[in-house]
Amino acid sequence: MMTSGANLLRHDDASGMTVVVIMGASGNLTRTKLAPALFSLYRKGRLPDDVRVIGIARDTMDHGQFRVLLRESIADAGDEEWEEFAGRLTYVSADVTDSGTLKRVYQEIAKSASEQSDTLNCLYYLALAPGLYEPVIHALSDAGMTDEAGGWRRIVIEKPFGSDLLTAQRLNRHVHTVFREEQVYRIDHYLGKETVQNLLVFRFANSIFEPIWNRNYIDQVQITVAEDVLVGERGEYYDRSGVLKDMFQNHLLQLLALITMDPPYAFAADALRNEKVKALSAVRRMSLRDVRENVVIGQYDGYHFEPGVSPGSHTPTYAALRLYVDNWRWHGVPFYLRSGKGLSRKTTEMIIQFRSPPHMLFPVPDDVEIPGNTLSICVQPNEGMRLEFQSKVPDADLEMKPVSLEFHYDEGFSGVELPDAYERLLLDALEGDASLFTRSDEIELAWSIIDPIVHGLDLPGAPAPFRYLPGMDGPPNGEELLRSDNRRWLPGCVEVGYGI
Ligand code: BG6
């Protein structure tokens, strides 16, 4: 991947010591995502030579217990390679907002780095409750940990980045009092998924799709991010967020931006993000009336009984939206987005439906509608792509049948395991490539799209979420949204038997 402009500011990465400081290291994210990703990068020899990982959290643990905790989530680690990696892991039991303690930790890191070389690079990873972001950033600054005199300093910030436009703007301002934008890596793990990155390659490394990637040829676009899991242990957080803030503000709008953006002039962080910003700026903001006409929300039965959820909660666990992108490329093309928990299966896919041929030469019965070509991009599971087109049935009178061209990662790249999104993103952050991270203006634009919808749904008289049974495909009203446009949710990869 080409490097971003920010790389010009890089210090000599390879020669010095690089420390990944995980703030909030005893939590779930560190165990389930960060540790496996770091270990896998280490095993592949992709981490800087002299890399250390320091976990900081309040829980009382020694280094050995921390290593055991992380080891549990990396089942496939051989003893020898694990021991080698574990030698680089240390743990400090401390309050991450206490600058005095951070300073002492930092002095020790700096001392041990200075024994090896003049360069010390630090990646601070905030694996914390969002309420701690501001105090921790403040503490890092007070502890002198953000000074770049002897090496780069970068910060990775997890979602949720704010809970609406105002809080996101406030957090951005706060972050910028300490870090320059080039030092900030706001993570959206969907951008680290192979298939999502491949969307860029598919669109911009092939010449046959871009000329037809517009309103002249595309009839509609559908994006589905379905989950079969319920909210589980995360009831308290989820009840404050709901599906619109938890999934649409970040993941679904990022997918939408990648589908609708214009080609960037280079594959470089700012060039790419400028185009995403333009695309998000063009998404039509909804008025109150638009919210009533273009949004369907649902809540799965039993949600109220989840721990942490308030009994009369109207928090949606499902939403379907019709959005428009008001620019020359996309004028009038509806984008249908849906996501929910407690649905029949876990799948993420984007379906691009092309227009039907303008004039049908072949005889078709009156009640048969010949659809336009369909391009399905399966992000997960069964990663790959499928293009459906009409073919003549052999030895029949001009009878047609849809057939498909398919590409599956496991066949096209057999033997190559798709890396977890965190692996790609951690490596990019260490290498100073912010292309797959969200810039401050993108985050704020995404909130400015979601805020009016959330406000519209909060107003007195707004419809309560429709109920659906876990295991269904959301409330039946999710279908109504499309039926009023004479459309329907198109069969996804699983329904058409893709990859099975
Ligand atoms: C997270 C959301 O950002 O993404 C979760 O907070 C959701 O609620 C998860 O389950 C889905 O990610 P993935 O990679 O499993 O599709």
mmCIF file of C-alpha atoms and ligand atoms in Angstrom, residues 33 159 189-190 193 225 227 229 234 237-238 246-247 250-251 341 346 348 380, ligand 1:
data_model
loop_
_atom_site.group_PDB
_atom_site.id
_atom_site.type_symbol
_atom_site.label_atom_id
_atom_site.label_comp_id
_atom_site.label_asym_id
_atom_site.label_seq_id
_atom_site.Cartn_x
_atom_site.Cartn_y
_atom_site.Cartn_z
ATOM 1 C CA LYS A 33 -8.533 -8.379 18.859
ATOM 2 C CA LYS A 159 -15.262 4.003 18.290
ATOM 3 C CA HIS A 189 -12.514 -1.900 11.793
ATOM 4 C CA TYR A 190 -14.745 -2.318 8.724
ATOM 5 C CA LYS A 193 -11.655 -5.944 6.230
ATOM 6 C CA VAL A 225 -24.918 -5.526 7.678
ATOM 7 C CA GLU A 227 -25.943 -9.852 12.760
ATOM 8 C CA VAL A 229 -26.090 -12.027 17.851
ATOM 9 C CA ARG A 234 -23.184 -4.743 26.142
ATOM 10 C CA TYR A 237 -23.689 0.831 26.135
ATOM 11 C CA TYR A 238 -26.034 -0.371 23.410
ATOM 12 C CA ASP A 246 -23.471 1.713 16.798
ATOM 13 C CA MET A 247 -23.422 0.619 13.141
ATOM 14 C CA ASN A 250 -19.478 4.403 11.233
ATOM 15 C CA HIS A 251 -19.498 1.096 9.356
ATOM 16 C CA LYS A 341 -29.032 -7.551 15.693
ATOM 17 C CA LYS A 346 -24.459 -12.780 10.118
ATOM 18 C CA THR A 348 -22.361 -8.060 5.288
ATOM 19 C CA GLN A 380 -18.466 -11.575 5.131
HETATM 20 C C1 BG6 B 1 -18.997 -3.051 16.303
HETATM 21 C C2 BG6 B 1 -20.332 -2.843 16.964
HETATM 22 O O1 BG6 B 1 -18.461 -1.823 15.884
HETATM 23 O O2 BG6 B 1 -19.165 -3.897 15.164
HETATM 24 C C3 BG6 B 1 -20.940 -4.171 17.358
HETATM 25 O O3 BG6 B 1 -20.152 -2.043 18.124
HETATM 26 C C4 BG6 B 1 -21.006 -5.094 16.175
HETATM 27 O O4 BG6 B 1 -22.233 -3.992 17.916
HETATM 28 C C5 BG6 B 1 -19.656 -5.187 15.474
HETATM 29 O O5 BG6 B 1 -21.386 -6.380 16.655
HETATM 30 C C6 BG6 B 1 -19.776 -5.957 14.176
HETATM 31 O O6 BG6 B 1 -18.492 -6.179 13.649
HETATM 32 P P1 BG6 B 1 -18.182 -7.460 12.749
HETATM 33 O O7 BG6 B 1 -16.771 -7.277 12.325
HETATM 34 O O8 BG6 B 1 -18.407 -8.661 13.626
HETATM 35 O O9 BG6 B 1 -19.149 -7.415 11.626
#
